[in-house]
Amino acid sequence: DVHSVVHSHSRLSRIFSLSKRKLRGLLTSSAPEWQSGVPVYREGGLVTSRQRGDAVARVLSNESAVLLRGHGDVIATGSVTGTVLKAITLKQNADVLNELLAHGDEIELWSDEALAAWATPQHSISREAQEAMAGRAWDYYEARVRTR
């Protein structure tokens, strides 16, 4: 059902997978998708069988990301570019949420009205425009990797 998967052992994904605090989408680009929290696959052990893979897929359902309890995360979308950019966005959200919690700040989630605003025509862009924006982001990260 997906065309690209990234699995990482992100420090903050592991932390949030073990926490009672959900890893939520706080940044504007991910708030509509993850505001209620990234789902967590809670079974122990590595995913080394079709049965465990199917269980992860059930937790992932129609989402783009799932945390693996005490292990990391899995991101799955329709393209390599989209999956990598979604993995970066997941990490950015985890960084922001972690900083807010470290400072003792209350988390102010987006209102239902604000989330709905992202679905309005003024925020809807064509597939071509979405692909162009993703291409620019991809080019940026690719350039950063090449200069290391």
mmCIF file of C-alpha atoms in Angstrom:
data_model
loop_
_atom_site.group_PDB
_atom_site.id
_atom_site.type_symbol
_atom_site.label_atom_id
_atom_site.label_comp_id
_atom_site.label_asym_id
_atom_site.label_seq_id
_atom_site.Cartn_x
_atom_site.Cartn_y
_atom_site.Cartn_z
ATOM 1 C CA ASP A 1 0.000 0.000 0.000
ATOM 2 C CA VAL A 2 3.001 2.317 0.390
ATOM 3 C CA HIS A 3 5.945 2.920 -1.881
ATOM 4 C CA SER A 4 8.575 4.094 0.570
ATOM 5 C CA VAL A 5 9.453 3.380 4.199
ATOM 6 C CA VAL A 6 12.019 4.940 6.526
ATOM 7 C CA HIS A 7 12.896 3.321 9.846
ATOM 8 C CA SER A 8 15.045 5.202 12.334
ATOM 9 C CA HIS A 9 16.264 4.835 15.887
ATOM 10 C CA SER A 10 15.597 8.481 16.672
ATOM 11 C CA ARG A 11 16.380 9.326 20.285
ATOM 12 C CA LEU A 12 13.228 11.391 20.729
ATOM 13 C CA SER A 13 11.017 8.835 18.980
ATOM 14 C CA ARG A 14 12.248 6.267 21.497
ATOM 15 C CA ILE A 15 11.619 8.663 24.376
ATOM 16 C CA PHE A 16 8.085 9.558 23.272
ATOM 17 C CA SER A 17 7.293 5.903 22.512
ATOM 18 C CA LEU A 18 7.930 5.157 26.196
ATOM 19 C CA SER A 19 6.250 8.266 27.574
ATOM 20 C CA LYS A 20 2.655 8.829 28.574
ATOM 21 C CA ARG A 21 3.013 12.118 26.637
ATOM 22 C CA LYS A 22 2.062 11.670 23.003
ATOM 23 C CA LEU A 23 4.332 12.905 20.236
ATOM 24 C CA ARG A 24 1.985 15.446 18.676
ATOM 25 C CA GLY A 25 2.085 17.573 15.576
ATOM 26 C CA LEU A 26 2.659 21.120 16.779
ATOM 27 C CA LEU A 27 4.229 22.723 13.732
ATOM 28 C CA THR A 28 1.868 24.075 11.116
ATOM 29 C CA SER A 29 2.738 21.558 8.412
ATOM 30 C CA SER A 30 2.063 18.562 10.644
ATOM 31 C CA ALA A 31 -0.553 19.787 13.106
ATOM 32 C CA PRO A 32 -3.560 18.539 11.127
ATOM 33 C CA GLU A 33 -2.072 15.077 10.728
ATOM 34 C CA TRP A 34 -0.455 14.421 14.104
ATOM 35 C CA GLN A 35 -2.160 16.729 16.603
ATOM 36 C CA SER A 36 -3.915 13.815 18.281
ATOM 37 C CA GLY A 37 -0.587 11.999 18.547
ATOM 38 C CA VAL A 38 1.561 9.648 16.519
ATOM 39 C CA PRO A 39 0.352 6.070 17.174
ATOM 40 C CA VAL A 40 2.616 3.667 19.068
ATOM 41 C CA TYR A 41 3.233 -0.004 18.298
ATOM 42 C CA ARG A 42 3.557 -1.371 21.838
ATOM 43 C CA GLU A 43 4.645 -4.969 21.300
ATOM 44 C CA GLY A 44 8.136 -5.977 22.411
ATOM 45 C CA GLY A 45 10.815 -7.450 20.194
ATOM 46 C CA LEU A 46 11.990 -6.748 16.699
ATOM 47 C CA VAL A 47 9.633 -6.819 13.735
ATOM 48 C CA THR A 48 11.080 -9.911 12.080
ATOM 49 C CA SER A 49 7.987 -11.745 10.864
ATOM 50 C CA ARG A 50 5.066 -11.071 8.580
ATOM 51 C CA GLN A 51 2.741 -11.278 11.610
ATOM 52 C CA ARG A 52 4.625 -8.510 13.422
ATOM 53 C CA GLY A 53 4.835 -6.478 10.212
ATOM 54 C CA ASP A 54 1.076 -6.808 9.793
ATOM 55 C CA ALA A 55 0.608 -5.694 13.416
ATOM 56 C CA VAL A 56 2.733 -2.584 12.790
ATOM 57 C CA ALA A 57 0.724 -1.908 9.606
ATOM 58 C CA ARG A 58 -2.527 -2.128 11.608
ATOM 59 C CA VAL A 59 -1.234 0.439 14.118
ATOM 60 C CA LEU A 60 0.015 2.630 11.252
ATOM 61 C CA SER A 61 -3.381 2.265 9.533
ATOM 62 C CA ASN A 62 -3.920 5.401 7.410
ATOM 63 C CA GLU A 63 -1.268 7.424 9.234
ATOM 64 C CA SER A 64 2.161 8.262 7.847
ATOM 65 C CA ALA A 65 4.151 7.479 11.001
ATOM 66 C CA VAL A 66 4.214 5.082 13.917
ATOM 67 C CA LEU A 67 6.504 4.934 16.938
ATOM 68 C CA LEU A 68 7.957 1.568 17.897
ATOM 69 C CA ARG A 69 7.943 1.312 21.698
ATOM 70 C CA GLY A 70 11.471 1.676 23.038
ATOM 71 C CA HIS A 71 12.945 1.295 19.566
ATOM 72 C CA GLY A 72 12.346 4.169 17.125
ATOM 73 C CA ASP A 73 9.902 5.008 14.377
ATOM 74 C CA VAL A 74 8.602 4.041 10.961
ATOM 75 C CA ILE A 75 7.460 6.539 8.363
ATOM 76 C CA ALA A 76 5.654 5.382 5.225
ATOM 77 C CA THR A 77 4.317 7.413 2.294
ATOM 78 C CA GLY A 78 3.929 7.205 -1.447
ATOM 79 C CA SER A 79 7.413 8.380 -2.439
ATOM 80 C CA VAL A 80 11.014 8.396 -1.274
ATOM 81 C CA THR A 81 11.055 12.201 -1.216
ATOM 82 C CA GLY A 82 7.800 12.408 0.737
ATOM 83 C CA THR A 83 8.905 9.795 3.243
ATOM 84 C CA VAL A 84 12.270 11.411 3.919
ATOM 85 C CA LEU A 85 10.699 14.862 4.296
ATOM 86 C CA LYS A 86 8.025 13.408 6.610
ATOM 87 C CA ALA A 87 10.781 11.803 8.724
ATOM 88 C CA ILE A 88 12.477 15.207 9.026
ATOM 89 C CA THR A 89 9.163 16.786 10.014
ATOM 90 C CA LEU A 90 8.596 14.100 12.668
ATOM 91 C CA LYS A 91 12.012 14.843 14.168
ATOM 92 C CA GLN A 92 11.377 18.600 14.092
ATOM 93 C CA ASN A 93 8.080 18.116 15.937
ATOM 94 C CA ALA A 94 9.751 15.879 18.509
ATOM 95 C CA ASP A 95 12.478 18.503 19.038
ATOM 96 C CA VAL A 96 9.937 21.311 19.566
ATOM 97 C CA LEU A 97 7.719 19.278 21.880
ATOM 98 C CA ASN A 98 10.710 18.081 23.894
ATOM 99 C CA GLU A 99 11.926 21.684 24.355
ATOM 100 C CA LEU A 100 8.483 22.841 25.447
ATOM 101 C CA LEU A 101 8.264 20.063 28.005
ATOM 102 C CA ALA A 102 11.827 20.680 29.219
ATOM 103 C CA HIS A 103 10.948 24.313 29.871
ATOM 104 C CA GLY A 104 7.825 23.296 31.754
ATOM 105 C CA ASP A 105 5.610 25.107 29.300
ATOM 106 C CA GLU A 106 2.016 24.116 28.762
ATOM 107 C CA ILE A 107 1.304 22.745 25.312
ATOM 108 C CA GLU A 108 -1.185 24.873 23.408
ATOM 109 C CA LEU A 109 -2.705 22.635 20.772
ATOM 110 C CA TRP A 110 -4.331 24.063 17.666
ATOM 111 C CA SER A 111 -8.086 24.638 17.872
ATOM 112 C CA ASP A 112 -10.420 22.628 15.661
ATOM 113 C CA GLU A 113 -11.105 25.830 13.730
ATOM 114 C CA ALA A 114 -7.404 26.458 13.133
ATOM 115 C CA LEU A 115 -6.910 22.874 11.977
ATOM 116 C CA ALA A 116 -9.910 23.157 9.670
ATOM 117 C CA ALA A 117 -8.407 26.314 8.166
ATOM 118 C CA TRP A 118 -5.628 24.189 6.670
ATOM 119 C CA ALA A 119 -8.266 22.398 4.584
ATOM 120 C CA THR A 120 -9.723 25.606 3.134
ATOM 121 C CA PRO A 121 -9.188 26.442 -0.551
ATOM 122 C CA GLN A 122 -6.769 29.262 0.303
ATOM 123 C CA HIS A 123 -4.438 26.682 1.870
ATOM 124 C CA SER A 124 -5.049 23.988 -0.720
ATOM 125 C CA ILE A 125 -2.466 23.870 -3.448
ATOM 126 C CA SER A 126 -2.252 21.784 -6.573
ATOM 127 C CA ARG A 127 -0.365 18.519 -6.699
ATOM 128 C CA GLU A 128 2.165 20.196 -9.001
ATOM 129 C CA ALA A 129 2.765 22.972 -6.463
ATOM 130 C CA GLN A 130 3.107 20.417 -3.655
ATOM 131 C CA GLU A 131 5.638 18.461 -5.691
ATOM 132 C CA ALA A 132 7.572 21.646 -6.492
ATOM 133 C CA MET A 133 7.730 22.578 -2.790
ATOM 134 C CA ALA A 134 8.838 19.054 -1.879
ATOM 135 C CA GLY A 135 11.453 19.223 -4.635
ATOM 136 C CA ARG A 136 12.897 22.447 -3.224
ATOM 137 C CA ALA A 137 13.037 20.963 0.275
ATOM 138 C CA TRP A 138 14.644 17.795 -1.100
ATOM 139 C CA ASP A 139 17.232 19.858 -2.992
ATOM 140 C CA TYR A 140 18.035 21.791 0.187
ATOM 141 C CA TYR A 141 18.626 18.664 2.279
ATOM 142 C CA GLU A 142 20.513 16.954 -0.522
ATOM 143 C CA ALA A 143 22.862 19.979 -0.776
ATOM 144 C CA ARG A 144 23.440 19.861 2.975
ATOM 145 C CA VAL A 145 24.356 16.176 2.809
ATOM 146 C CA ARG A 146 26.715 16.723 -0.123
ATOM 147 C CA THR A 147 28.613 19.507 1.676
ATOM 148 C CA ARG A 148 29.390 17.419 4.770
#
